[in-house]
PDB file of C-alpha atoms and ligand atoms in Angstrom:
ATOM      1  CA  UNK A   1     -71.364  58.108 -57.502  1.00 93.00           C
ATOM      2  CA  UNK A   2     -70.008  61.589 -58.184  1.00 97.00           C
ATOM      3  CA  UNK A   3     -72.246  62.895 -60.955  1.00 98.00           C
ATOM      4  CA  UNK A   4     -70.899  66.242 -62.674  1.00 98.00           C
ATOM      5  CA  UNK A   5     -72.714  67.997 -65.320  1.00 98.00           C
ATOM      6  CA  UNK A   6     -70.625  70.320 -67.639  1.00 98.00           C
ATOM      7  CA  UNK A   7     -72.121  72.489 -69.937  1.00 97.00           C
ATOM      8  CA  UNK A   8     -70.760  70.488 -73.181  1.00 98.00           C
ATOM      9  CA  UNK A   9     -68.558  67.968 -74.591  1.00 98.00           C
ATOM     10  CA  UNK A  10     -65.667  69.811 -74.896  1.00 98.00           C
ATOM     11  CA  UNK A  11     -66.096  71.347 -70.990  1.00 98.00           C
ATOM     12  CA  UNK A  12     -66.308  67.132 -70.077  1.00 98.00           C
ATOM     13  CA  UNK A  13     -62.938  66.475 -72.229  1.00 98.00           C
ATOM     14  CA  UNK A  14     -61.256  69.450 -70.208  1.00 98.00           C
ATOM     15  CA  UNK A  15     -62.536  68.282 -66.666  1.00 98.00           C
ATOM     16  CA  UNK A  16     -61.315  64.545 -67.523  1.00 98.00           C
ATOM     17  CA  UNK A  17     -57.950  65.779 -69.076  1.00 98.00           C
ATOM     18  CA  UNK A  18     -57.183  67.644 -65.999  1.00 97.00           C
ATOM     19  CA  UNK A  19     -57.940  64.787 -63.893  1.00 98.00           C
ATOM     20  CA  UNK A  20     -55.577  62.089 -65.667  1.00 98.00           C
ATOM     21  CA  UNK A  21     -52.959  65.286 -65.682  1.00 98.00           C
ATOM     22  CA  UNK A  22     -53.034  65.692 -61.932  1.00 97.00           C
ATOM     23  CA  UNK A  23     -52.909  61.454 -61.788  1.00 98.00           C
ATOM     24  CA  UNK A  24     -49.989  61.209 -63.974  1.00 98.00           C
ATOM     25  CA  UNK A  25     -48.072  63.864 -61.855  1.00 97.00           C
ATOM     26  CA  UNK A  26     -48.724  61.801 -58.680  1.00 97.00           C
ATOM     27  CA  UNK A  27     -48.120  58.869 -60.523  1.00 98.00           C
ATOM     28  CA  UNK A  28     -46.048  59.265 -63.819  1.00 98.00           C
ATOM     29  CA  UNK A  29     -46.640  55.269 -64.981  1.00 98.00           C
ATOM     30  CA  UNK A  30     -50.024  54.941 -64.201  1.00 98.00           C
ATOM     31  CA  UNK A  31     -52.404  52.444 -66.340  1.00 98.00           C
ATOM     32  CA  UNK A  32     -54.832  54.444 -68.036  1.00 98.00           C
ATOM     33  CA  UNK A  33     -57.537  52.458 -69.422  1.00 98.00           C
ATOM     34  CA  UNK A  34     -59.017  54.204 -72.508  1.00 98.00           C
ATOM     35  CA  UNK A  35     -62.185  54.013 -74.286  1.00 98.00           C
ATOM     36  CA  UNK A  36     -63.207  54.147 -78.149  1.00 97.00           C
ATOM     37  CA  UNK A  37     -66.323  55.498 -79.782  1.00 95.00           C
ATOM     38  CA  UNK A  38     -66.969  59.451 -80.367  1.00 96.00           C
ATOM     39  CA  UNK A  39     -67.629  60.394 -76.470  1.00 98.00           C
ATOM     40  CA  UNK A  40     -63.749  60.633 -75.433  1.00 98.00           C
ATOM     41  CA  UNK A  41     -62.114  62.098 -78.421  1.00 98.00           C
ATOM     42  CA  UNK A  42     -62.261  65.506 -76.376  1.00 98.00           C
ATOM     43  CA  UNK A  43     -60.413  64.019 -73.601  1.00 98.00           C
ATOM     44  CA  UNK A  44     -57.954  62.657 -75.811  1.00 98.00           C
ATOM     45  CA  UNK A  45     -57.538  65.752 -77.534  1.00 98.00           C
ATOM     46  CA  UNK A  46     -57.546  68.059 -74.382  1.00 98.00           C
ATOM     47  CA  UNK A  47     -54.499  65.928 -72.989  1.00 98.00           C
ATOM     48  CA  UNK A  48     -52.482  65.506 -76.163  1.00 98.00           C
ATOM     49  CA  UNK A  49     -53.140  69.957 -76.074  1.00 98.00           C
ATOM     50  CA  UNK A  50     -51.635  69.602 -72.910  1.00 98.00           C
ATOM     51  CA  UNK A  51     -48.522  67.355 -73.953  1.00 98.00           C
ATOM     52  CA  UNK A  52     -47.851  69.719 -77.105  1.00 97.00           C
ATOM     53  CA  UNK A  53     -47.683  72.995 -74.828  1.00 97.00           C
ATOM     54  CA  UNK A  54     -45.508  71.029 -72.554  1.00 97.00           C
ATOM     55  CA  UNK A  55     -47.930  71.625 -69.664  1.00 97.00           C
ATOM     56  CA  UNK A  56     -47.992  67.408 -69.144  1.00 97.00           C
ATOM     57  CA  UNK A  57     -45.486  65.082 -69.187  1.00 96.00           C
ATOM     58  CA  UNK A  58     -47.078  61.787 -69.827  1.00 98.00           C
ATOM     59  CA  UNK A  59     -44.053  59.822 -71.404  1.00 97.00           C
ATOM     60  CA  UNK A  60     -43.925  57.185 -68.656  1.00 98.00           C
ATOM     61  CA  UNK A  61     -47.982  56.570 -69.238  1.00 98.00           C
ATOM     62  CA  UNK A  62     -49.002  53.082 -69.824  1.00 98.00           C
ATOM     63  CA  UNK A  63     -52.141  52.815 -71.855  1.00 98.00           C
ATOM     64  CA  UNK A  64     -54.722  49.833 -72.190  1.00 98.00           C
ATOM     65  CA  UNK A  65     -57.693  48.875 -73.950  1.00 98.00           C
ATOM     66  CA  UNK A  66     -61.254  48.211 -73.030  1.00 98.00           C
ATOM     67  CA  UNK A  67     -62.492  45.808 -75.636  1.00 98.00           C
ATOM     68  CA  UNK A  68     -61.570  44.727 -79.123  1.00 98.00           C
ATOM     69  CA  UNK A  69     -63.386  43.408 -82.219  1.00 98.00           C
ATOM     70  CA  UNK A  70     -62.804  39.306 -82.883  1.00 98.00           C
ATOM     71  CA  UNK A  71     -61.239  38.675 -86.145  1.00 95.00           C
ATOM     72  CA  UNK A  72     -60.637  42.298 -87.556  1.00 96.00           C
ATOM     73  CA  UNK A  73     -57.126  42.053 -88.664  1.00 92.00           C
ATOM     74  CA  UNK A  74     -54.851  44.196 -85.806  1.00 89.00           C
ATOM     75  CA  UNK A  75     -54.209  46.613 -88.390  1.00 91.00           C
ATOM     76  CA  UNK A  76     -57.587  47.253 -89.994  1.00 96.00           C
ATOM     77  CA  UNK A  77     -58.329  51.130 -89.405  1.00 97.00           C
ATOM     78  CA  UNK A  78     -61.266  50.335 -87.275  1.00 97.00           C
ATOM     79  CA  UNK A  79     -59.814  47.720 -84.798  1.00 97.00           C
ATOM     80  CA  UNK A  80     -59.736  49.130 -81.563  1.00 97.00           C
ATOM     81  CA  UNK A  81     -55.927  48.309 -81.428  1.00 97.00           C
ATOM     82  CA  UNK A  82     -55.372  50.911 -84.349  1.00 97.00           C
ATOM     83  CA  UNK A  83     -57.871  53.513 -82.946  1.00 98.00           C
ATOM     84  CA  UNK A  84     -56.433  53.412 -79.759  1.00 98.00           C
ATOM     85  CA  UNK A  85     -52.728  53.741 -81.382  1.00 98.00           C
ATOM     86  CA  UNK A  86     -54.121  56.596 -83.672  1.00 98.00           C
ATOM     87  CA  UNK A  87     -55.862  58.440 -80.766  1.00 98.00           C
ATOM     88  CA  UNK A  88     -54.585  58.288 -77.888  1.00 98.00           C
ATOM     89  CA  UNK A  89     -50.865  56.452 -78.077  1.00 98.00           C
ATOM     90  CA  UNK A  90     -49.281  58.617 -80.809  1.00 97.00           C
ATOM     91  CA  UNK A  91     -50.473  61.911 -79.623  1.00 97.00           C
ATOM     92  CA  UNK A  92     -49.330  61.590 -76.356  1.00 97.00           C
ATOM     93  CA  UNK A  93     -45.694  60.775 -78.012  1.00 96.00           C
ATOM     94  CA  UNK A  94     -46.083  56.941 -76.495  1.00 97.00           C
ATOM     95  CA  UNK A  95     -44.741  53.950 -78.504  1.00 94.00           C
ATOM     96  CA  UNK A  96     -46.533  50.651 -78.786  1.00 94.00           C
ATOM     97  CA  UNK A  97     -44.364  49.434 -75.827  1.00 96.00           C
ATOM     98  CA  UNK A  98     -46.595  51.575 -73.620  1.00 97.00           C
ATOM     99  CA  UNK A  99     -49.635  49.975 -74.663  1.00 97.00           C
ATOM    100  CA  UNK A 100     -51.579  46.573 -73.657  1.00 97.00           C
ATOM    101  CA  UNK A 101     -54.574  45.018 -75.148  1.00 98.00           C
ATOM    102  CA  UNK A 102     -56.326  41.692 -75.912  1.00 97.00           C
ATOM    103  CA  UNK A 103     -55.503  39.587 -79.129  1.00 96.00           C
ATOM    104  CA  UNK A 104     -58.597  39.740 -81.309  1.00 96.00           C
ATOM    105  CA  UNK A 105     -57.281  37.106 -83.857  1.00 97.00           C
ATOM    106  CA  UNK A 106     -56.104  34.331 -81.396  1.00 96.00           C
ATOM    107  CA  UNK A 107     -57.039  31.212 -82.025  1.00 96.00           C
ATOM    108  CA  UNK A 108     -57.550  30.444 -78.365  1.00 97.00           C
ATOM    109  CA  UNK A 109     -60.055  33.438 -77.802  1.00 96.00           C
ATOM    110  CA  UNK A 110     -60.650  32.861 -74.010  1.00 97.00           C
ATOM    111  CA  UNK A 111     -56.937  32.005 -73.476  1.00 97.00           C
ATOM    112  CA  UNK A 112     -56.203  35.402 -74.793  1.00 97.00           C
ATOM    113  CA  UNK A 113     -59.007  36.972 -72.672  1.00 98.00           C
ATOM    114  CA  UNK A 114     -57.429  35.287 -69.447  1.00 98.00           C
ATOM    115  CA  UNK A 115     -54.028  36.043 -70.730  1.00 98.00           C
ATOM    116  CA  UNK A 116     -55.524  39.580 -70.930  1.00 98.00           C
ATOM    117  CA  UNK A 117     -56.713  40.116 -67.359  1.00 97.00           C
ATOM    118  CA  UNK A 118     -53.687  38.454 -66.055  1.00 98.00           C
ATOM    119  CA  UNK A 119     -51.286  40.976 -67.662  1.00 98.00           C
ATOM    120  CA  UNK A 120     -53.531  44.132 -66.230  1.00 98.00           C
ATOM    121  CA  UNK A 121     -52.969  42.328 -62.900  1.00 97.00           C
ATOM    122  CA  UNK A 122     -49.384  41.930 -63.438  1.00 98.00           C
ATOM    123  CA  UNK A 123     -49.239  45.673 -64.308  1.00 98.00           C
ATOM    124  CA  UNK A 124     -50.398  46.493 -61.003  1.00 98.00           C
ATOM    125  CA  UNK A 125     -54.333  47.273 -62.075  1.00 98.00           C
ATOM    126  CA  UNK A 126     -55.683  49.897 -64.191  1.00 98.00           C
ATOM    127  CA  UNK A 127     -55.446  53.434 -62.259  1.00 98.00           C
ATOM    128  CA  UNK A 128     -58.179  54.827 -64.229  1.00 98.00           C
ATOM    129  CA  UNK A 129     -60.590  53.807 -66.510  1.00 99.00           C
ATOM    130  CA  UNK A 130     -62.245  55.814 -68.548  1.00 98.00           C
ATOM    131  CA  UNK A 131     -65.723  54.419 -69.865  1.00 98.00           C
ATOM    132  CA  UNK A 132     -68.189  55.778 -72.873  1.00 98.00           C
ATOM    133  CA  UNK A 133     -71.481  54.232 -72.634  1.00 98.00           C
ATOM    134  CA  UNK A 134     -73.611  52.630 -75.330  1.00 95.00           C
ATOM    135  CA  UNK A 135     -77.403  53.643 -76.157  1.00 93.00           C
ATOM    136  CA  UNK A 136     -78.673  50.439 -74.462  1.00 93.00           C
ATOM    137  CA  UNK A 137     -76.211  51.085 -71.188  1.00 96.00           C
ATOM    138  CA  UNK A 138     -73.348  48.615 -72.426  1.00 97.00           C
ATOM    139  CA  UNK A 139     -69.737  49.761 -71.236  1.00 98.00           C
ATOM    140  CA  UNK A 140     -66.732  47.975 -72.758  1.00 98.00           C
ATOM    141  CA  UNK A 141     -69.212  45.726 -74.949  1.00 98.00           C
ATOM    142  CA  UNK A 142     -70.892  44.307 -72.070  1.00 98.00           C
ATOM    143  CA  UNK A 143     -74.152  44.031 -73.373  1.00 97.00           C
ATOM    144  CA  UNK A 144     -77.114  44.203 -71.173  1.00 97.00           C
ATOM    145  CA  UNK A 145     -77.165  40.920 -69.087  1.00 97.00           C
ATOM    146  CA  UNK A 146     -73.583  40.649 -68.859  1.00 98.00           C
ATOM    147  CA  UNK A 147     -72.692  38.996 -65.442  1.00 98.00           C
ATOM    148  CA  UNK A 148     -72.112  41.939 -63.273  1.00 98.00           C
ATOM    149  CA  UNK A 149     -68.865  39.951 -61.846  1.00 98.00           C
ATOM    150  CA  UNK A 150     -67.877  38.979 -65.722  1.00 98.00           C
ATOM    151  CA  UNK A 151     -64.109  38.573 -66.451  1.00 98.00           C
ATOM    152  CA  UNK A 152     -62.724  39.654 -70.138  1.00 98.00           C
ATOM    153  CA  UNK A 153     -64.269  37.339 -72.600  1.00 98.00           C
ATOM    154  CA  UNK A 154     -66.116  37.117 -75.927  1.00 98.00           C
ATOM    155  CA  UNK A 155     -69.103  38.714 -76.314  1.00 98.00           C
ATOM    156  CA  UNK A 156     -71.823  38.611 -79.116  1.00 97.00           C
ATOM    157  CA  UNK A 157     -73.128  42.294 -80.287  1.00 96.00           C
ATOM    158  CA  UNK A 158     -76.673  43.369 -80.331  1.00 95.00           C
ATOM    159  CA  UNK A 159     -78.135  44.288 -83.322  1.00 95.00           C
ATOM    160  CA  UNK A 160     -78.167  47.860 -81.715  1.00 92.00           C
ATOM    161  CA  UNK A 161     -74.529  47.964 -80.735  1.00 93.00           C
ATOM    162  CA  UNK A 162     -73.670  46.890 -84.380  1.00 97.00           C
ATOM    163  CA  UNK A 163     -76.006  49.644 -86.159  1.00 96.00           C
ATOM    164  CA  UNK A 164     -74.519  52.312 -83.487  1.00 92.00           C
ATOM    165  CA  UNK A 165     -71.156  51.400 -84.670  1.00 95.00           C
ATOM    166  CA  UNK A 166     -71.624  50.856 -88.270  1.00 96.00           C
ATOM    167  CA  UNK A 167     -70.852  54.831 -89.225  1.00 96.00           C
ATOM    168  CA  UNK A 168     -66.974  53.766 -88.608  1.00 96.00           C
ATOM    169  CA  UNK A 169     -67.598  50.751 -91.056  1.00 97.00           C
ATOM    170  CA  UNK A 170     -68.434  51.099 -95.169  1.00 96.00           C
ATOM    171  CA  UNK A 171     -71.781  49.243 -93.671  1.00 96.00           C
ATOM    172  CA  UNK A 172     -73.256  47.474 -90.977  1.00 97.00           C
ATOM    173  CA  UNK A 173     -72.516  43.836 -92.890  1.00 97.00           C
ATOM    174  CA  UNK A 174     -69.112  44.581 -92.079  1.00 96.00           C
ATOM    175  CA  UNK A 175     -69.411  45.642 -88.495  1.00 97.00           C
ATOM    176  CA  UNK A 176     -67.927  42.300 -86.783  1.00 98.00           C
ATOM    177  CA  UNK A 177     -70.562  40.401 -84.872  1.00 98.00           C
ATOM    178  CA  UNK A 178     -68.169  39.267 -82.013  1.00 98.00           C
ATOM    179  CA  UNK A 179     -65.897  41.281 -79.643  1.00 98.00           C
ATOM    180  CA  UNK A 180     -63.409  40.482 -76.791  1.00 98.00           C
ATOM    181  CA  UNK A 181     -64.310  43.106 -73.517  1.00 98.00           C
ATOM    182  CA  UNK A 182     -62.846  43.106 -70.045  1.00 98.00           C
ATOM    183  CA  UNK A 183     -65.562  41.985 -68.069  1.00 98.00           C
ATOM    184  CA  UNK A 184     -67.712  44.366 -65.433  1.00 98.00           C
ATOM    185  CA  UNK A 185     -65.900  42.673 -62.697  1.00 98.00           C
ATOM    186  CA  UNK A 186     -62.419  43.323 -64.560  1.00 98.00           C
ATOM    187  CA  UNK A 187     -63.772  46.755 -65.032  1.00 98.00           C
ATOM    188  CA  UNK A 188     -64.749  47.163 -61.618  1.00 98.00           C
ATOM    189  CA  UNK A 189     -61.212  46.541 -60.026  1.00 98.00           C
ATOM    190  CA  UNK A 190     -59.706  50.022 -61.759  1.00 98.00           C
ATOM    191  CA  UNK A 191     -59.349  52.450 -58.744  1.00 98.00           C
ATOM    192  CA  UNK A 192     -60.947  54.999 -60.483  1.00 98.00           C
ATOM    193  CA  UNK A 193     -63.826  54.593 -63.089  1.00 98.00           C
ATOM    194  CA  UNK A 194     -64.922  57.520 -64.900  1.00 99.00           C
ATOM    195  CA  UNK A 195     -67.827  57.673 -67.721  1.00 99.00           C
ATOM    196  CA  UNK A 196     -68.321  60.079 -69.981  1.00 98.00           C
ATOM    197  CA  UNK A 197     -71.645  60.758 -71.871  1.00 98.00           C
ATOM    198  CA  UNK A 198     -72.551  63.252 -74.325  1.00 98.00           C
ATOM    199  CA  UNK A 199     -75.693  64.095 -76.139  1.00 98.00           C
ATOM    200  CA  UNK A 200     -79.267  63.501 -75.795  1.00 98.00           C
ATOM    201  CA  UNK A 201     -78.896  60.038 -77.379  1.00 97.00           C
ATOM    202  CA  UNK A 202     -77.692  58.839 -73.927  1.00 98.00           C
ATOM    203  CA  UNK A 203     -80.041  60.553 -71.823  1.00 98.00           C
ATOM    204  CA  UNK A 204     -81.746  57.445 -70.992  1.00 98.00           C
ATOM    205  CA  UNK A 205     -79.234  55.369 -70.857  1.00 98.00           C
ATOM    206  CA  UNK A 206     -77.770  57.551 -67.994  1.00 98.00           C
ATOM    207  CA  UNK A 207     -80.492  58.188 -66.191  1.00 98.00           C
ATOM    208  CA  UNK A 208     -81.010  54.142 -65.948  1.00 98.00           C
ATOM    209  CA  UNK A 209     -77.490  53.559 -64.688  1.00 98.00           C
ATOM    210  CA  UNK A 210     -77.203  56.628 -62.189  1.00 98.00           C
ATOM    211  CA  UNK A 211     -80.660  56.450 -60.538  1.00 98.00           C
ATOM    212  CA  UNK A 212     -81.804  52.968 -61.390  1.00 97.00           C
ATOM    213  CA  UNK A 213     -81.528  49.897 -59.978  1.00 98.00           C
ATOM    214  CA  UNK A 214     -78.007  47.717 -60.071  1.00 98.00           C
ATOM    215  CA  UNK A 215     -79.388  45.687 -62.844  1.00 98.00           C
ATOM    216  CA  UNK A 216     -77.383  43.128 -65.385  1.00 98.00           C
ATOM    217  CA  UNK A 217     -80.097  44.807 -68.012  1.00 98.00           C
ATOM    218  CA  UNK A 218     -78.221  48.174 -67.615  1.00 98.00           C
ATOM    219  CA  UNK A 219     -74.362  47.342 -67.422  1.00 98.00           C
ATOM    220  CA  UNK A 220     -73.204  50.701 -66.829  1.00 98.00           C
ATOM    221  CA  UNK A 221     -75.466  50.659 -63.326  1.00 98.00           C
ATOM    222  CA  UNK A 222     -72.516  48.727 -62.102  1.00 98.00           C
ATOM    223  CA  UNK A 223     -70.799  51.880 -61.081  1.00 98.00           C
ATOM    224  CA  UNK A 224     -72.949  52.233 -58.103  1.00 98.00           C
ATOM    225  CA  UNK A 225     -70.850  49.437 -56.682  1.00 98.00           C
ATOM    226  CA  UNK A 226     -67.590  51.294 -56.751  1.00 98.00           C
ATOM    227  CA  UNK A 227     -66.286  53.195 -54.246  1.00 98.00           C
ATOM    228  CA  UNK A 228     -64.858  55.810 -56.643  1.00 98.00           C
ATOM    229  CA  UNK A 229     -66.713  56.167 -60.063  1.00 98.00           C
ATOM    230  CA  UNK A 230     -67.222  59.698 -61.183  1.00 98.00           C
ATOM    231  CA  UNK A 231     -70.009  60.149 -64.350  1.00 98.00           C
ATOM    232  CA  UNK A 232     -69.321  63.409 -66.335  1.00 98.00           C
ATOM    233  CA  UNK A 233     -72.483  64.326 -68.422  1.00 98.00           C
ATOM    234  CA  UNK A 234     -73.215  67.397 -70.553  1.00 98.00           C
ATOM    235  CA  UNK A 235     -76.336  68.777 -70.442  1.00 98.00           C
ATOM    236  CA  UNK A 236     -78.337  66.783 -73.049  1.00 98.00           C
ATOM    237  CA  UNK A 237     -76.991  63.624 -71.763  1.00 98.00           C
ATOM    238  CA  UNK A 238     -77.963  65.017 -68.221  1.00 98.00           C
ATOM    239  CA  UNK A 239     -81.579  65.845 -69.315  1.00 98.00           C
ATOM    240  CA  UNK A 240     -83.143  62.719 -67.584  1.00 98.00           C
ATOM    241  CA  UNK A 241     -81.545  62.782 -64.261  1.00 98.00           C
ATOM    242  CA  UNK A 242     -84.216  63.643 -61.559  1.00 98.00           C
ATOM    243  CA  UNK A 243     -81.568  64.446 -59.210  1.00 98.00           C
ATOM    244  CA  UNK A 244     -79.593  66.935 -61.471  1.00 98.00           C
ATOM    245  CA  UNK A 245     -79.783  69.977 -59.384  1.00 98.00           C
ATOM    246  CA  UNK A 246     -78.705  67.720 -56.653  1.00 98.00           C
ATOM    247  CA  UNK A 247     -75.627  66.751 -58.280  1.00 98.00           C
ATOM    248  CA  UNK A 248     -74.906  70.244 -59.746  1.00 98.00           C
ATOM    249  CA  UNK A 249     -75.043  71.794 -56.053  1.00 97.00           C
ATOM    250  CA  UNK A 250     -73.014  69.029 -54.876  1.00 96.00           C
ATOM    251  CA  UNK A 251     -70.204  69.782 -57.276  1.00 96.00           C
ATOM    252  CA  UNK A 252     -70.553  73.466 -57.129  1.00 95.00           C
ATOM    253  CA  UNK A 253     -69.717  73.019 -53.232  1.00 96.00           C
ATOM    254  CA  UNK A 254     -66.896  70.583 -53.680  1.00 94.00           C
ATOM    255  CA  UNK A 255     -63.365  72.261 -52.736  1.00 92.00           C
ATOM    256  CA  UNK A 256     -61.246  72.539 -56.409  1.00 86.00           C
ATOM    257  CA  UNK A 257     -58.113  70.944 -54.574  1.00 86.00           C
ATOM    258  CA  UNK A 258     -60.262  67.629 -54.256  1.00 89.00           C
ATOM    259  CA  UNK A 259     -60.542  67.091 -58.137  1.00 90.00           C
ATOM    260  CA  UNK A 260     -62.590  64.476 -59.304  1.00 95.00           C
TER     261      UNK A 260
HETATM  262  C1  LIG B 301     -68.633  51.397 -78.123  1.00 50.24           C
HETATM  263  C2  LIG B 301     -67.659  50.692 -77.616  1.00 50.24           C
HETATM  264  C3  LIG B 301     -67.493  51.651 -75.876  1.00 50.24           C
HETATM  265  C4  LIG B 301     -68.530  52.876 -76.104  1.00 50.24           C
HETATM  266  C5  LIG B 301     -69.616  52.864 -77.400  1.00 50.24           C
HETATM  267  C6  LIG B 301     -70.083  54.417 -77.485  1.00 50.24           C
HETATM  268  O1  LIG B 301     -69.293  49.969 -78.042  1.00 50.24           O
HETATM  269  N1  LIG B 301     -67.149  49.663 -77.618  1.00 50.24           N
HETATM  270  O2  LIG B 301     -67.087  51.246 -75.192  1.00 50.24           O
HETATM  271  O3  LIG B 301     -68.430  53.557 -74.977  1.00 50.24           O
HETATM  272  O4  LIG B 301     -69.383  52.472 -78.458  1.00 50.24           O
HETATM  273  O5  LIG B 301     -69.651  54.839 -78.353  1.00 50.24           O
HETATM  274  P1  LIG B 301     -69.513  56.479 -78.777  1.00 50.24           P
HETATM  275  O6  LIG B 301     -68.932  57.255 -77.766  1.00 50.24           O
HETATM  276  O7  LIG B 301     -69.287  56.578 -80.006  1.00 50.24           O
HETATM  277  O8  LIG B 301     -71.065  56.869 -78.339  1.00 50.24           O
END
């Protein structure tokens, strides 16, 4: 995988927004998989700024969700559906018709998961999937020991992830225990995976994902199996990488026209 070390989160957001803009100029109706959490916000802000300035026409882009809480009403402000509509779909000037996500309130949860996997395939597959990373190395909501071949399904959150996400709710008791997440196998089908990690709190998870063995214990290490995976990290999140200097030199030598 390619590892790009940037000075800070804003620079990471700008770099990834540039790659998404380049994709949309090649393929205006690209299917963009988006992630929630705090980390990708600089990407969405940089993309929205490009749209506002007229530099980017995202009007034909399609957006799809990575994961969702089970049992939160769809219009709950912290459902991932509401979050993606608020943070991505609306700022890009898109409507709900451009947006796909799994139904976290379906009576038949596994049926809804299977339907979402089918819908992604029928939409032509995800062109670029943006990912964050949990402090335990999870991607989407694929917690440690998720099958590396998993499909979209229901998962139970670890206490650590519920604590990490409690800041978005009134307290930890309000954080759902169950979620739907694209499986690791589903995520690996996207044509380009771009993982953004910022801050020292992610340094250990990044090092284990990038330089450790591929292991279900560290779900993000599955990116090592993908032919086009890019990991963008700020200096703090890169601080545990043994090969940081090599990654810097490799990226510095890369022709600018190649993009991510
Ligand atoms: C949640 C999301 C992940 C995200 C992670 C990290 O668990 N399901 O997609 O990567 O949070 O969030 P943050 O970027 O806020 O650290």
